[in-house]
Amino acid sequence: MTTHLYLSLIPEALIASGLTPEEFGLYYAIGNAKRARGQAVFFSVDRGALPPGAFDLSDVEARTSPHPDGHPKNSVYLSIYRVLEFIPREALTALHLTTDDGRTLTLLPRPYEPDGEQRARMYQEFCPVNPRVVSNLDPAAFTAFITDTSQPVHVPRIAFTELTLGTLRGDPDSADPDVEDLPYPNIGHLRDCLRELATGPAKPTKTVLRQMTQEVLFRTVRRAFYVGDSTGLTAFPMPDRDALEREHLAWWRSAQSAFGH
């Protein structure tokens, strides 16, 4: 039986499992009577691309051997602290997004392609820190900024996504009625953060929420999820709306039903 390695982002952990990504997503989101139901965001990890000695995998096959009845081992936690920083970007072979009813969408990595837009953005960071921030930096510049070791606050590697801002992306005072339908708490505070960003260009980011909630706003993701460090940026692009409705309708309906925070 194949042993899979997964990097969970909520919470951060390296997990070995005998389950396929779809089976693991279902288990991790719904689980059993022992754990609460919730969404899951996790990567498939190529063991052969891990640096030697980064993790103790010497007995991983024995620890993930099937149960006596032949059922695969659901999960074995291998590390729960500072995991992402020891997993190079090239070892992340796929990103899996699982809704709270266990439906999984798989995204494959591609080189980052800038959109060329100069505007405000909102990022949800996942790991190793998880605030929600607005920024005047595009994903590549944001990655370079937050992984810059010359900065007093930095991280070695970051996983994050960009969330839609609607018409607020160009005007914090937009009166478009759709703004009030954005599924974020306290739109007034979000407007204030964007105004401060616009009037203080020397500060490239402003914190909107200090810590994300368990609910992931899959339906508000703009373009892609990203993993970046000082060497570059890898994108895991989301399908466009048409592809979601044609090819991933069950997942998309489930993602739309989630109540955002």
XYZ file of C-alpha atoms in Angstrom:
261
model
C 0.000 0.000 0.000
C 1.340 3.448 -0.967
C 2.330 5.834 1.812
C 1.465 9.437 0.998
C 2.979 12.516 2.618
C 0.744 15.559 3.107
C 1.517 19.040 4.355
C -1.572 20.376 6.098
C -1.890 24.154 6.402
C -4.825 24.193 8.869
C -3.115 23.461 11.180
C 0.472 23.210 9.947
C 1.593 19.580 10.059
C 3.415 16.926 8.048
C 1.223 13.839 7.923
C 1.784 10.352 6.512
C -1.276 8.460 5.327
C -2.330 5.386 3.419
C -5.218 7.356 1.928
C -5.297 8.978 -1.506
C -5.719 12.794 -1.555
C -9.491 12.502 -2.108
C -9.820 9.935 0.690
C -7.587 11.944 3.008
C -9.517 15.138 2.318
C -12.777 13.375 3.171
C -11.294 11.942 6.366
C -9.599 15.183 7.408
C -12.691 17.320 6.793
C -15.357 15.013 8.193
C -13.245 12.580 10.216
C -15.018 10.546 12.802
C -16.650 11.098 16.170
C -13.283 12.091 17.653
C -12.804 15.333 15.721
C -14.803 18.326 14.607
C -15.876 18.825 11.016
C -14.056 21.512 9.052
C -12.392 22.426 5.788
C -8.915 21.248 4.845
C -6.089 22.756 2.797
C -3.130 20.452 2.208
C -0.314 19.711 -0.227
C 0.908 16.426 -1.621
C 4.627 16.165 -0.823
C 7.255 14.382 -2.930
C 9.398 12.546 -0.385
C 12.284 12.293 -2.845
C 12.513 16.089 -3.074
C 12.881 16.626 0.685
C 16.305 17.686 1.978
C 18.203 14.842 3.699
C 17.536 14.817 7.413
C 14.731 17.398 7.288
C 12.320 14.889 8.829
C 12.732 11.432 10.358
C 11.055 9.149 7.809
C 13.026 6.024 8.682
C 10.021 4.095 10.003
C 7.224 5.828 8.126
C 6.166 2.693 6.205
C 5.943 0.659 9.408
C 3.947 3.406 11.139
C 1.497 3.637 8.251
C 1.025 -0.078 7.671
C -2.640 -1.047 7.245
C -4.786 -2.057 10.176
C -5.274 -5.815 10.792
C -8.543 -5.692 8.861
C -6.712 -4.250 5.830
C -8.061 -0.717 6.219
C -5.359 1.869 5.395
C -3.894 4.015 8.164
C -5.689 7.364 8.078
C -2.989 9.614 9.491
C 0.335 9.588 11.313
C 1.661 12.972 12.408
C 5.374 13.327 11.611
C 5.894 16.988 12.524
C 3.716 19.844 13.798
C 6.179 22.718 14.140
C 8.104 24.721 11.525
C 7.181 22.288 8.787
C 6.769 24.479 5.695
C 10.205 26.073 6.033
C 11.898 22.655 5.611
C 9.882 21.616 2.550
C 11.207 23.181 -0.682
C 8.681 24.487 -3.166
C 9.594 21.823 -5.725
C 8.512 19.100 -3.280
C 4.912 20.380 -3.311
C 3.343 18.506 -6.196
C -0.322 19.448 -5.758
C -2.602 21.511 -3.526
C -5.896 20.037 -2.350
C -8.838 22.157 -1.179
C -11.488 20.229 0.735
C -14.865 21.668 1.679
C -16.417 20.940 5.052
C -18.544 18.159 3.525
C -15.429 16.400 2.203
C -15.308 17.365 -1.484
C -11.766 17.941 -2.777
C -10.487 20.128 -5.606
C -6.867 19.535 -6.693
C -4.678 22.333 -8.067
C -1.368 21.735 -9.848
C 1.712 24.003 -9.587
C 2.752 26.432 -12.305
C 5.336 29.216 -12.517
C 3.943 32.515 -11.275
C 2.678 34.906 -13.950
C 2.066 38.532 -12.878
C -1.255 40.113 -13.817
C 0.347 43.512 -14.449
C -2.225 45.366 -12.335
C -1.253 48.209 -10.012
C -3.915 48.184 -7.292
C -4.706 47.265 -3.729
C -4.875 43.576 -2.899
C -5.970 41.474 0.038
C -4.002 38.394 1.053
C -4.953 35.558 3.367
C -1.799 34.019 4.778
C -1.985 30.381 5.880
C 1.436 29.274 7.044
C 3.612 29.781 9.047
C 1.549 32.833 10.105
C -2.087 33.460 9.261
C -3.212 37.089 9.349
C -5.304 38.672 6.602
C -3.655 41.801 5.176
C -4.159 44.399 2.473
C -1.149 45.381 0.421
C -0.075 47.482 -2.545
C 2.382 44.715 -3.542
C 1.627 42.034 -6.135
C 2.108 38.377 -5.050
C 5.772 38.224 -6.107
C 6.662 41.527 -4.438
C 4.663 40.563 -1.341
C 6.598 37.295 -1.116
C 9.928 39.086 -1.516
C 8.946 41.572 1.189
C 7.772 39.043 3.769
C 10.720 36.662 3.250
C 13.369 39.407 3.250
C 15.785 38.549 6.055
C 16.873 42.196 6.307
C 13.392 43.065 7.577
C 12.842 42.861 11.359
C 9.727 40.740 10.765
C 10.061 38.003 8.160
C 9.423 34.301 7.533
C 11.536 31.770 5.601
C 8.685 30.627 3.346
C 5.022 31.657 3.043
C 1.785 30.034 1.811
C -1.029 32.434 0.987
C -3.776 33.365 -1.443
C -5.267 36.570 -2.803
C -8.918 37.315 -1.997
C -11.214 39.423 -4.134
C -11.911 43.000 -3.091
C -14.538 43.800 -5.708
C -14.638 47.511 -6.534
C -12.745 48.284 -3.319
C -9.564 47.240 -5.123
C -9.459 50.628 -6.829
C -11.537 52.805 -4.509
C -11.817 52.266 -0.736
C -14.882 54.545 -0.762
C -16.673 52.695 -3.557
C -20.457 52.967 -3.251
C -21.071 49.909 -5.427
C -23.868 47.926 -3.712
C -21.950 44.684 -4.326
C -19.330 45.799 -1.776
C -21.706 45.142 1.099
C -22.180 41.595 -0.208
C -18.481 40.745 0.158
C -18.354 37.900 2.720
C -15.927 39.604 5.085
C -16.599 40.897 8.595
C -16.686 44.634 9.237
C -16.496 46.139 5.754
C -16.023 49.541 7.401
C -12.753 48.377 8.966
C -11.623 46.936 5.623
C -12.306 50.314 3.993
C -10.262 52.045 6.721
C -7.331 49.692 6.124
C -7.433 50.360 2.390
C -7.593 54.125 2.960
C -4.569 53.936 5.255
C -2.716 51.872 2.655
C -3.502 54.454 -0.030
C -2.401 57.440 2.062
C 0.722 55.827 3.495
C 2.616 54.328 0.524
C 5.768 53.882 2.619
C 4.002 51.043 4.444
C 3.267 48.277 1.919
C 0.914 46.186 4.090
C -1.828 46.717 6.656
C -3.315 43.984 8.862
C -7.072 43.490 8.491
C -7.460 40.426 10.734
C -4.726 39.250 13.076
C -5.730 35.593 12.778
C -7.851 33.730 10.274
C -10.826 31.673 11.334
C -11.245 28.015 10.448
C -13.520 28.913 7.541
C -11.661 29.259 4.231
C -13.234 31.555 1.653
C -12.606 29.318 -1.359
C -15.197 31.177 -3.421
C -13.404 34.513 -2.960
C -9.963 33.301 -4.054
C -8.599 35.414 -6.888
C -6.459 33.604 -9.446
C -4.364 31.245 -7.303
C -2.808 30.045 -4.090
C 0.907 30.730 -3.722
C 3.989 29.350 -1.990
C 7.017 31.620 -2.040
C 10.424 32.229 -0.536
C 13.584 34.198 -1.308
C 14.194 32.021 -4.389
C 10.861 32.650 -6.086
C 7.150 31.967 -6.165
C 5.042 28.970 -7.188
C 1.376 29.407 -8.117
C -1.418 26.858 -7.766
C -4.027 28.408 -10.094
C -7.745 28.113 -9.442
C -9.976 27.105 -12.369
C -12.041 29.981 -13.691
C -15.741 30.202 -12.881
C -16.791 28.542 -16.125
C -14.478 25.549 -15.520
C -15.669 25.244 -11.912
C -19.286 25.101 -13.043
C -18.598 22.676 -15.912
C -15.988 20.350 -14.402
C -16.154 20.711 -10.606
C -19.790 21.603 -9.968
C -20.261 19.561 -6.768
C -17.153 21.096 -5.189
C -18.100 24.592 -6.362
C -21.617 24.367 -4.923
C -20.188 23.184 -1.619
C -17.614 26.012 -1.592
C -20.331 28.579 -2.299
C -22.443 27.351 0.607
C -19.713 28.059 3.182
C -20.335 31.099 5.364
C -17.285 33.335 5.303
C -15.545 35.137 8.172
